[in-house]
mmCIF file of C-alpha atoms in Angstrom:
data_model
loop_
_atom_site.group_PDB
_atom_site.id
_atom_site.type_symbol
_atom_site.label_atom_id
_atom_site.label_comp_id
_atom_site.label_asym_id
_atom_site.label_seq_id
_atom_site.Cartn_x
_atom_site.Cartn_y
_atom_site.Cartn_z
ATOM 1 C CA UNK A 193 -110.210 217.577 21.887
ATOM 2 C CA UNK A 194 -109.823 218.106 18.117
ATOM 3 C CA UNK A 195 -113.701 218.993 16.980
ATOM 4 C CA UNK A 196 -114.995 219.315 13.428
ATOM 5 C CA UNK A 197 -117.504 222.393 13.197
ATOM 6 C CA UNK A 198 -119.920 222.084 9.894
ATOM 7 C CA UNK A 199 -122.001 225.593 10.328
ATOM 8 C CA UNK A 200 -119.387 227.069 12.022
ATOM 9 C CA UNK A 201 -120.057 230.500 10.052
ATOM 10 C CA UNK A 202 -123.614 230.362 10.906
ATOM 11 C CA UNK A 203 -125.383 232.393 14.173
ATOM 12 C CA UNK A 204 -125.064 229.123 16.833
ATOM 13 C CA UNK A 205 -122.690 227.394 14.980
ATOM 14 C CA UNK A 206 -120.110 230.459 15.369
ATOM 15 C CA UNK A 207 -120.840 230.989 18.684
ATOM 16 C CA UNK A 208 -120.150 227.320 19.752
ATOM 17 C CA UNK A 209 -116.320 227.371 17.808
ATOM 18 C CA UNK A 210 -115.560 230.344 20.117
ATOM 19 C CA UNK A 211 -116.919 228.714 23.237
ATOM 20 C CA UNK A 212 -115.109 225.357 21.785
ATOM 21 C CA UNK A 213 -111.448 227.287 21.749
ATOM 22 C CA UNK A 214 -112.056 229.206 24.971
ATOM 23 C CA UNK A 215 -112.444 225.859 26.513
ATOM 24 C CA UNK A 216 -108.885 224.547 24.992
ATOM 25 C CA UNK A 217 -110.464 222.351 21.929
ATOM 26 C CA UNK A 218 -109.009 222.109 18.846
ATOM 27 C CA UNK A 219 -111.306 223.564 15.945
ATOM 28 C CA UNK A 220 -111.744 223.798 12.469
ATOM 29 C CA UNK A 221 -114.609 224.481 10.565
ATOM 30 C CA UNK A 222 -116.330 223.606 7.369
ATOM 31 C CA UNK A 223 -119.149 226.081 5.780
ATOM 32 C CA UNK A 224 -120.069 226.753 2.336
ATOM 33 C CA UNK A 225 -121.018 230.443 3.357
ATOM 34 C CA UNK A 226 -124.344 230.229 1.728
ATOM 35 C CA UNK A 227 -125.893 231.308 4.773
ATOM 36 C CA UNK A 228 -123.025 232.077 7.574
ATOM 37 C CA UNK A 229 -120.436 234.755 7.098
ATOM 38 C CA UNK A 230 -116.647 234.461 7.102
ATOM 39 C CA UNK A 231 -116.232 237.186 9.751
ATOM 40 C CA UNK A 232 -117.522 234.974 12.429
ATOM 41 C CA UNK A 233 -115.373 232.460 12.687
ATOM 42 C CA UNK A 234 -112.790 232.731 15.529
ATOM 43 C CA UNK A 235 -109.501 233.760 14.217
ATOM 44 C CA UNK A 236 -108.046 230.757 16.391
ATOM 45 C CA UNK A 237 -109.639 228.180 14.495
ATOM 46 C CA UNK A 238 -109.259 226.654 10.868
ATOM 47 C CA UNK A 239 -111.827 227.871 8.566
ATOM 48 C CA UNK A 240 -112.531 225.160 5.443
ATOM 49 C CA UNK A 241 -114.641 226.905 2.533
ATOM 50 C CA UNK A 242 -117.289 223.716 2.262
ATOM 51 C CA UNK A 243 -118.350 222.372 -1.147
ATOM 52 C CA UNK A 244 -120.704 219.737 -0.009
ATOM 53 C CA UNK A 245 -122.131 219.245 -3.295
ATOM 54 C CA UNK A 246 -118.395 218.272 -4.676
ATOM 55 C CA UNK A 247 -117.400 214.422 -4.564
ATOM 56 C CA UNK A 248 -115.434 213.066 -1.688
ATOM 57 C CA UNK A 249 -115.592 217.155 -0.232
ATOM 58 C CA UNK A 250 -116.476 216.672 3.139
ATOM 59 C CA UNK A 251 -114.594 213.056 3.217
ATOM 60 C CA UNK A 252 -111.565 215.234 2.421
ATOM 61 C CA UNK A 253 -112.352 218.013 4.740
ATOM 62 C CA UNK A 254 -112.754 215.365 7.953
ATOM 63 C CA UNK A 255 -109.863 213.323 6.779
ATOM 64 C CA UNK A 256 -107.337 216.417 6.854
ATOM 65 C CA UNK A 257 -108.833 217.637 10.316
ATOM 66 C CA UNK A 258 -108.441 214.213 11.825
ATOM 67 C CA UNK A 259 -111.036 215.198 14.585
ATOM 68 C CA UNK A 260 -111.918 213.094 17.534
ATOM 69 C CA UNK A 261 -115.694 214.365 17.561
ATOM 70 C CA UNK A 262 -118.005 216.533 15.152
ATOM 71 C CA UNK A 263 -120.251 219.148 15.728
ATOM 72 C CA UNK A 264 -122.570 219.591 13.211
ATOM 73 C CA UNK A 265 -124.744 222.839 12.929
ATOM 74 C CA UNK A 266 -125.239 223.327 9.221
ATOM 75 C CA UNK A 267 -128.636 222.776 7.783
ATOM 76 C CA UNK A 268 -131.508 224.757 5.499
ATOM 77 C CA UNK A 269 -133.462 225.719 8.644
ATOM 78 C CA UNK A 270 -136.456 228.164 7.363
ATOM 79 C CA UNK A 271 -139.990 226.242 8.194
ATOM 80 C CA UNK A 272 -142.392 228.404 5.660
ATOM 81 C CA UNK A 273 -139.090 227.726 2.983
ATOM 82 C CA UNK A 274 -139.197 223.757 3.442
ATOM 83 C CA UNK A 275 -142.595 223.660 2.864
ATOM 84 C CA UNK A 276 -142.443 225.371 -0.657
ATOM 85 C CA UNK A 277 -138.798 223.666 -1.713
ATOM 86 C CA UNK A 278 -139.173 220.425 0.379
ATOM 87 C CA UNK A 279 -135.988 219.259 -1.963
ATOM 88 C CA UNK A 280 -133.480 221.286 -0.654
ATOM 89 C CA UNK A 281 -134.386 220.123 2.507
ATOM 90 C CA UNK A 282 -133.939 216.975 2.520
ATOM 91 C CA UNK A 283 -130.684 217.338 0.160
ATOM 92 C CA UNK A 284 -128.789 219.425 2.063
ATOM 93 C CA UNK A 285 -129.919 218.165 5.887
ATOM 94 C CA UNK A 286 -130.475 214.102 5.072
ATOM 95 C CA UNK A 287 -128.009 213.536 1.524
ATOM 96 C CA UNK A 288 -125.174 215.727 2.947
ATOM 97 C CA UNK A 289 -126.014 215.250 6.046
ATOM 98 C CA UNK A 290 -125.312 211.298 5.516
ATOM 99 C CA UNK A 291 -121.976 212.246 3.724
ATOM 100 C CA UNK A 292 -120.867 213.448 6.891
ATOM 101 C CA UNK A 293 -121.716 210.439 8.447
ATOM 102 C CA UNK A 294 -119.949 208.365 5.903
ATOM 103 C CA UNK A 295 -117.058 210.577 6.659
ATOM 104 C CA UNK A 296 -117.079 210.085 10.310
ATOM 105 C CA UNK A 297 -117.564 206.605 9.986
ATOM 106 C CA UNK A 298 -114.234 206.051 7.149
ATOM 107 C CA UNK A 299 -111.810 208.628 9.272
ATOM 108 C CA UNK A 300 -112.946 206.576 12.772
ATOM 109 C CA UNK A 301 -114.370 209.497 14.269
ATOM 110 C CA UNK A 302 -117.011 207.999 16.878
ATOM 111 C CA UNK A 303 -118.128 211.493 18.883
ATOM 112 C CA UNK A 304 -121.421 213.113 16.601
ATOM 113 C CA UNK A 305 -122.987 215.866 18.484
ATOM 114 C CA UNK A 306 -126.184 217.268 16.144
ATOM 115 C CA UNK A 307 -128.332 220.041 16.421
ATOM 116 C CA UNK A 308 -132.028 219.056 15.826
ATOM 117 C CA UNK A 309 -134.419 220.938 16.309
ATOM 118 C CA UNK A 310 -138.117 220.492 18.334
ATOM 119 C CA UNK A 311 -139.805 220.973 15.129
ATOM 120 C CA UNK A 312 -139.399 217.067 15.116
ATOM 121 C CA UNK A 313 -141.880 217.122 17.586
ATOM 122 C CA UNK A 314 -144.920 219.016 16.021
ATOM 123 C CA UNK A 315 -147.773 219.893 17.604
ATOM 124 C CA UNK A 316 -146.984 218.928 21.300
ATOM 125 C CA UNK A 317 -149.437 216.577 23.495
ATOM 126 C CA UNK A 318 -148.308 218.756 26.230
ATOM 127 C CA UNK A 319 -146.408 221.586 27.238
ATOM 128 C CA UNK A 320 -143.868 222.021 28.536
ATOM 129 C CA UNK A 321 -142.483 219.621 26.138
ATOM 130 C CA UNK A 322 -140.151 216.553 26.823
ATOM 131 C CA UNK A 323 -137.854 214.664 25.533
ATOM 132 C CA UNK A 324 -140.153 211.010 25.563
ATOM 133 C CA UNK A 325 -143.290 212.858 23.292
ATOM 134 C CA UNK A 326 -144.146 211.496 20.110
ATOM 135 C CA UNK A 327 -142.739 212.914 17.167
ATOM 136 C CA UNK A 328 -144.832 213.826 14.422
ATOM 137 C CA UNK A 329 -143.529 216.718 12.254
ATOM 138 C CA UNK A 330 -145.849 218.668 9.828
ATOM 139 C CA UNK A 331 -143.166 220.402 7.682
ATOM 140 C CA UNK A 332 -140.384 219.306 5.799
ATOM 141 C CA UNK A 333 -137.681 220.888 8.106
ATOM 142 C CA UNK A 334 -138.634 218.948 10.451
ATOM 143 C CA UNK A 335 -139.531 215.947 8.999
ATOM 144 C CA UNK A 336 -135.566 216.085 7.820
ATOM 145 C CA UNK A 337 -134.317 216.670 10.921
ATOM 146 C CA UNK A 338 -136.071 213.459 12.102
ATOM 147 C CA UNK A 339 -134.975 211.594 9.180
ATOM 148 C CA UNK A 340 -131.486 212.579 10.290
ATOM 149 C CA UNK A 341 -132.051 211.728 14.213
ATOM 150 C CA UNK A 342 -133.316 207.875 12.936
ATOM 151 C CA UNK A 343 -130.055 207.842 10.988
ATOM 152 C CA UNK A 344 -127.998 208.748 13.372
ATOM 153 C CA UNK A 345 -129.569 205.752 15.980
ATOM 154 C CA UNK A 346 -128.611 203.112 13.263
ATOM 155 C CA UNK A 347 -125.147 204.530 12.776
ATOM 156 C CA UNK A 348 -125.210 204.029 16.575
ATOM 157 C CA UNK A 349 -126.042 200.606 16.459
ATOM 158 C CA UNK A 350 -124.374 199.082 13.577
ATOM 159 C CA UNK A 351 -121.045 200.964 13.517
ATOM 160 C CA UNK A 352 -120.627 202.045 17.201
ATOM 161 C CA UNK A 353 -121.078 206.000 16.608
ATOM 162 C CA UNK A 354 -121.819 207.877 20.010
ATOM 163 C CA UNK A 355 -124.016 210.615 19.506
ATOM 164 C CA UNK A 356 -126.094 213.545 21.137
ATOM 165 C CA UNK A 357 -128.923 215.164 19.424
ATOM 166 C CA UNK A 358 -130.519 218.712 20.966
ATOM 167 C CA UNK A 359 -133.355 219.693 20.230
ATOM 168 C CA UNK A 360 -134.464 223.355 20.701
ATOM 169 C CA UNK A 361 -136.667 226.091 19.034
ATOM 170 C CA UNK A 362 -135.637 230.145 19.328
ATOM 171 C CA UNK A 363 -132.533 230.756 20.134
ATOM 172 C CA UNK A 364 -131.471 234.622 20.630
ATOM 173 C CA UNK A 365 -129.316 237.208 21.707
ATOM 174 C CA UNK A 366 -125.641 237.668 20.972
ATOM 175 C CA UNK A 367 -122.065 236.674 22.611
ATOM 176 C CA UNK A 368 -119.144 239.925 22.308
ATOM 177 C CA UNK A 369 -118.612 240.401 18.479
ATOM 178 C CA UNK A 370 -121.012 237.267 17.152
ATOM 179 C CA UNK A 371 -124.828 238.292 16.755
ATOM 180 C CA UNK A 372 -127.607 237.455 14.727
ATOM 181 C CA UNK A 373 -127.401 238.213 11.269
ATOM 182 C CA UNK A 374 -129.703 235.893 8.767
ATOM 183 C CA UNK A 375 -131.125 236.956 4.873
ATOM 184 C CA UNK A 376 -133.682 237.452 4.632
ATOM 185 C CA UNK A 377 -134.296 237.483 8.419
ATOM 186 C CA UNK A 378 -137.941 235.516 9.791
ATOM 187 C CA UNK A 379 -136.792 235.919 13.804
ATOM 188 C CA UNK A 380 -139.102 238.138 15.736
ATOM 189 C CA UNK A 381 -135.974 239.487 18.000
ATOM 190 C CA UNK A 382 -133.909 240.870 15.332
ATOM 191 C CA UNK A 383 -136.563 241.930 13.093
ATOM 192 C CA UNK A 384 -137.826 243.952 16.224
ATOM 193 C CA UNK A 385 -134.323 245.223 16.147
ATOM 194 C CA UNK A 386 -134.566 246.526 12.522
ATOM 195 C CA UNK A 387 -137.650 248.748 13.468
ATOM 196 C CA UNK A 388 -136.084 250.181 16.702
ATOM 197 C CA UNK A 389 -132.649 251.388 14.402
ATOM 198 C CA UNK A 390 -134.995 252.303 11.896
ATOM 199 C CA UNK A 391 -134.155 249.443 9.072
ATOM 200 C CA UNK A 392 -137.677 248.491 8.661
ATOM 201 C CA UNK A 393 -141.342 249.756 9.372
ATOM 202 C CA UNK A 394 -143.170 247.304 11.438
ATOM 203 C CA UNK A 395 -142.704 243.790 12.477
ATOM 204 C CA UNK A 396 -145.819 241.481 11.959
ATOM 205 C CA UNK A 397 -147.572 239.327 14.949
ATOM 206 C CA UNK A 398 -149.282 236.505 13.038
ATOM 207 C CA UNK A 399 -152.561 235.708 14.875
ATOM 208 C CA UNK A 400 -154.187 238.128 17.940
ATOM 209 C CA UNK A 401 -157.213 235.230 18.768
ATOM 210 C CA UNK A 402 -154.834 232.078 20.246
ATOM 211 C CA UNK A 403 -155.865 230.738 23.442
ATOM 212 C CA UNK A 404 -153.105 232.479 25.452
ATOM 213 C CA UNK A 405 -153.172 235.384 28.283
ATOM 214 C CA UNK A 406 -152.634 238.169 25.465
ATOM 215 C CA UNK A 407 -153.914 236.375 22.152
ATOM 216 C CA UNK A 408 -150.332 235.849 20.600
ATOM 217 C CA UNK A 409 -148.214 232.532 19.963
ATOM 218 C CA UNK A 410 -146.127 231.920 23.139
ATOM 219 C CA UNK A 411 -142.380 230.493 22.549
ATOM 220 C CA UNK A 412 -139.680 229.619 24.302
ATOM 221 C CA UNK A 413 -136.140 231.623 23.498
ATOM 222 C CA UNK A 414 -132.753 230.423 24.702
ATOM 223 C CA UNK A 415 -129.350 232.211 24.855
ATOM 224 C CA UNK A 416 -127.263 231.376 21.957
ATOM 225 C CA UNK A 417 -124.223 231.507 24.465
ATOM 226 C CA UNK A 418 -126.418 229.079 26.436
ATOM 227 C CA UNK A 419 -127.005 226.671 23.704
ATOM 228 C CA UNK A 420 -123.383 227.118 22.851
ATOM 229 C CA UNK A 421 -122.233 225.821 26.983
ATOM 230 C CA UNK A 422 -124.588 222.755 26.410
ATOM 231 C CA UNK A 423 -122.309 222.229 23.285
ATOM 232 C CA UNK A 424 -118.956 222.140 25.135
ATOM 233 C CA UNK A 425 -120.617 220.617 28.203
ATOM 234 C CA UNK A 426 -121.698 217.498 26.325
ATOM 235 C CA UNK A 427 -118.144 216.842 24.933
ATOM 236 C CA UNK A 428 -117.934 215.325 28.430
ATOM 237 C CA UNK A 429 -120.257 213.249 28.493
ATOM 238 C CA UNK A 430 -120.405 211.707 25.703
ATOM 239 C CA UNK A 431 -116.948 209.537 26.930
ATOM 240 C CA UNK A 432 -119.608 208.122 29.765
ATOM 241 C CA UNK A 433 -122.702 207.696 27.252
ATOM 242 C CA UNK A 434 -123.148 206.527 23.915
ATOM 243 C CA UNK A 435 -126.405 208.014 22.999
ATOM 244 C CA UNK A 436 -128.120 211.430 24.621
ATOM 245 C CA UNK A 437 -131.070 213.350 23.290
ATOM 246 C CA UNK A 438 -131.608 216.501 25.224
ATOM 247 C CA UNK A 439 -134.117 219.485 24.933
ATOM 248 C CA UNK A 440 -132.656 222.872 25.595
ATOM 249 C CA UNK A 441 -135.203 226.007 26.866
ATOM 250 C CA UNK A 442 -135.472 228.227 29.262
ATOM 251 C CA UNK A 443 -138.911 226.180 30.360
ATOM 252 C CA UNK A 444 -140.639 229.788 30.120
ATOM 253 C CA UNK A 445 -142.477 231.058 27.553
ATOM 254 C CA UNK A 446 -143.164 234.651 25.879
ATOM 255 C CA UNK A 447 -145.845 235.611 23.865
ATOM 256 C CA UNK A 448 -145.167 237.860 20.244
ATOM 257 C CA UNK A 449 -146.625 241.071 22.419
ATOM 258 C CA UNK A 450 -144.068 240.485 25.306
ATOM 259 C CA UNK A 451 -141.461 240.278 23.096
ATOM 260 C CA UNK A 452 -142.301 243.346 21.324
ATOM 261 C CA UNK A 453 -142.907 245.314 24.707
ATOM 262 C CA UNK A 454 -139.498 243.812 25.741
ATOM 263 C CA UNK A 455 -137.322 245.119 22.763
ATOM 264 C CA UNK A 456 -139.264 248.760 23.176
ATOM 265 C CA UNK A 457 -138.399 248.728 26.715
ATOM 266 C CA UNK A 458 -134.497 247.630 26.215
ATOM 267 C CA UNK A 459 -133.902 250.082 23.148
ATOM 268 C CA UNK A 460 -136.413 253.189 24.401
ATOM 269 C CA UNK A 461 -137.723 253.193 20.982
ATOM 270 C CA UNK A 462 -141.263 252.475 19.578
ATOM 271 C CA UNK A 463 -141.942 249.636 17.850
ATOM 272 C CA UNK A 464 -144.870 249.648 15.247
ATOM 273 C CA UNK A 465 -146.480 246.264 14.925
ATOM 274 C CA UNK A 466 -148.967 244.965 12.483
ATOM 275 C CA UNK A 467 -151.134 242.189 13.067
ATOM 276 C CA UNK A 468 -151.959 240.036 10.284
ATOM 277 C CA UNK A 469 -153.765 236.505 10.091
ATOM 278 C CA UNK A 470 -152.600 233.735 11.477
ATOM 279 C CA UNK A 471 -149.706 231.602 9.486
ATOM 280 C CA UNK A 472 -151.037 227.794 8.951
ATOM 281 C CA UNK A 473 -149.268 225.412 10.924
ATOM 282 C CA UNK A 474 -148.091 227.621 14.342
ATOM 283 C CA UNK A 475 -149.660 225.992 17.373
ATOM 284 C CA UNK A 476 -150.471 228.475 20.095
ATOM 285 C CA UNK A 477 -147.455 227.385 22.918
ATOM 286 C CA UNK A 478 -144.516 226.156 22.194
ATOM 287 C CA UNK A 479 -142.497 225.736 25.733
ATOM 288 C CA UNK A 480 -139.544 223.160 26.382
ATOM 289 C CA UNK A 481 -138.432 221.366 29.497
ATOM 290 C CA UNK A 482 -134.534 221.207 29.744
ATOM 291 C CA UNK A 483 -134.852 219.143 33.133
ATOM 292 C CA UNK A 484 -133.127 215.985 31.993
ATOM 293 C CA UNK A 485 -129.729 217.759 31.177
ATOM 294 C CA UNK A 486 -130.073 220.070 33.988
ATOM 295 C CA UNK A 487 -130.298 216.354 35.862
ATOM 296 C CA UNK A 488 -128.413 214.539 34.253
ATOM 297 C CA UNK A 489 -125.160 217.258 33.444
ATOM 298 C CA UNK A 490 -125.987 220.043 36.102
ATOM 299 C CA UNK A 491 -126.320 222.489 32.725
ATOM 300 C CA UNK A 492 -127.946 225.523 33.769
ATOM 301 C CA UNK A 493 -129.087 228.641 31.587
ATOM 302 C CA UNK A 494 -126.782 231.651 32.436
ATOM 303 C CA UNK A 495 -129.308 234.451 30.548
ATOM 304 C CA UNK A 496 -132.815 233.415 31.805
ATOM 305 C CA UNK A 497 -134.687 237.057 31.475
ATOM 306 C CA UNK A 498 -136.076 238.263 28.450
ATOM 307 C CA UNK A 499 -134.486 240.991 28.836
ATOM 308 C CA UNK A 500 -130.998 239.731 29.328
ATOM 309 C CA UNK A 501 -131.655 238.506 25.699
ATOM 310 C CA UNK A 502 -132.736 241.291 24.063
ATOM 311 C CA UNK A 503 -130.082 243.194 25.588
ATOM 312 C CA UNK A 504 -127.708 241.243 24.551
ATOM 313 C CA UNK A 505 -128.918 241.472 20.738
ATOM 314 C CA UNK A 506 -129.158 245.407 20.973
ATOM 315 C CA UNK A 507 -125.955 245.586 22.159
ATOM 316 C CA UNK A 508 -124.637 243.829 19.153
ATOM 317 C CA UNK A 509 -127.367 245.257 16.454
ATOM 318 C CA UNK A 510 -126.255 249.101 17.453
ATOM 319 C CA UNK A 511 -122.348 247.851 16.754
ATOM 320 C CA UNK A 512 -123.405 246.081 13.837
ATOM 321 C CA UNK A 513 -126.210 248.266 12.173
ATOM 322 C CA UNK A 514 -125.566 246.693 8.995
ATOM 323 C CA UNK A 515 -124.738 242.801 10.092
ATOM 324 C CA UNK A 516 -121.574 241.522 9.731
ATOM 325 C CA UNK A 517 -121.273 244.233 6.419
ATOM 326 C CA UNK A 518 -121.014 247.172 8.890
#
């Protein structure tokens, strides 16, 4: 299949267009580089410097591709960020967001596979979370990715677009020569990372007095190459269904001081870690139940350990000291 990557620079998003050409897809992809990096595209596909913000851009970009489905990653995706600059948000993942819709929609591309987020959820009823809980975000991230999900269900209706939304929180660890590499970085893994090769002095754990076993937030953390195989596996079945919205976890959840104990373990190398006050906003467990497309598709997570994570991300940090700039 001919696929249409936006974000396809970014951490997931690069991972996926590898994943996407291993499996015998056409690819190109469209990023403005604002917050991916050119060196992690696949060589094999065709890379499309994005300028989203320039008339008829990404109508262009879609319209040259001539793609039969589109996979789109790219979106401002910092929490603590959308709730000081709420106007980028909902620019860049609703306004140009809908201009790939519009796009999609003129070139008669009818395959939309999004990456949402369970942000849109907010403070869960219950945990593990599903796919039928309400919805109520508290921040503008994901309020936007919401606003997006909604849009996407009239598209649906009125115009016939099929589409597949996942939502999912952490996602971690590396795949060969792609890794993690964000600035500024906020993710606990790679931050850990920094202090084990020496890059920085402590990472933080935000709140020591939740109601969990050890005091610290609990979260969920999925492979990226995981998240990436739910990607590809979905191209499938979205010829047999015209509308899927899937959560993607391991189902498991580690606390802040489990992850820390897990990257000193993996690396052999202390790990200083502050504790600070708790940020507003972070609930105390945050666990997701992927049941429904391990039902419904037979996807199953391939790197279910914590440790199989981390190791994955040390394995790429110690190659790539620097990021993508080493």
């Amino acid at each position: 299949m001919n696929v249409f990557v936006t974000g396809g620079a970014g951490y997931i998003g690069s991972i996926c267009t590898e994943e996407l050409v291993n499996a015998g897809h056409e690819v190109t992809v469209y990023d403005n580089l604002t917050e991916g990096h050119r060196a992690a595209v696949d060589s094999r596909a065709c890379f499309v410097l994005g300028q989203p913000e320039r008339e008829h851009d990404i109508l262009n970009a879609v319209r040259a591709a001539r793609p039969e489905a589109i996979m789109h990653f790219a979106a401002s995706a910092l929490v603590p960020e959308s709730m000081t600059n709420p106007k980028k948000y909902f620019h860049n993942n609703v306004v140009n967001g809908l201009k790939l819709l519009d796009a999609a929609v003129e070139c008669g591309v009818k395959k939309f596979v999004f990456s949402s987020t369970c942000a849109t959820y907010g403070p869960p009823e219950r945990v593990p979370m599903t796919e039928d809980l309400p919805q109520r975000p508290i921040n503008p991230y994901g309020e936007s990715k919401l606003m997006f999900e909604k849009i996407l269900g009239w598209y649906r209706q009125i115009y016939g677009l099929e589409f597949i939304a996942f939502r999912y929180f952490n996602a971690a660890g590396a795949a060969g020569e792609q890794g993690e590499d964000h600035v500024p970085e906020s993710h606990l893994i790679p931050l850990a990372l920094q202090v084990a090769l020496g890059k920085r002095e402590h990472v933080a754990i935000y709140g020591t007095d939740y109601p969990t076993p050890d005091g610290t937030c609990v979260r969920d953390y999925i492979h990226v190459s995981d998240l990436a195989s739910a990607h590809v596996l979905v191209l499938e079945a979205l010829r047999e269904r015209d509308k899927l919205i899937y959560n993607l976890g391991n189902g498991r959840g580690f606390s802040v001081r489990e992850v820390v104990g897990t990257v000193q373990r993996v690396t052999g190398r202390a790990i200083q870690a502050r504790e600070v006050s708790r940020r507003p906003g972070d609930p105390a467990v945050l666990v997701v139940s992927s049941d429904k497309i391990k039902r419904e598709l037979d996807w199953q997570p391939r790197f279910t350990s914590l440790e199989s994570i981390v190791s994955s991300a040390w394995e790429w940090r110690r190659a790539h000291p620097d990021g993508y700039d080493s």
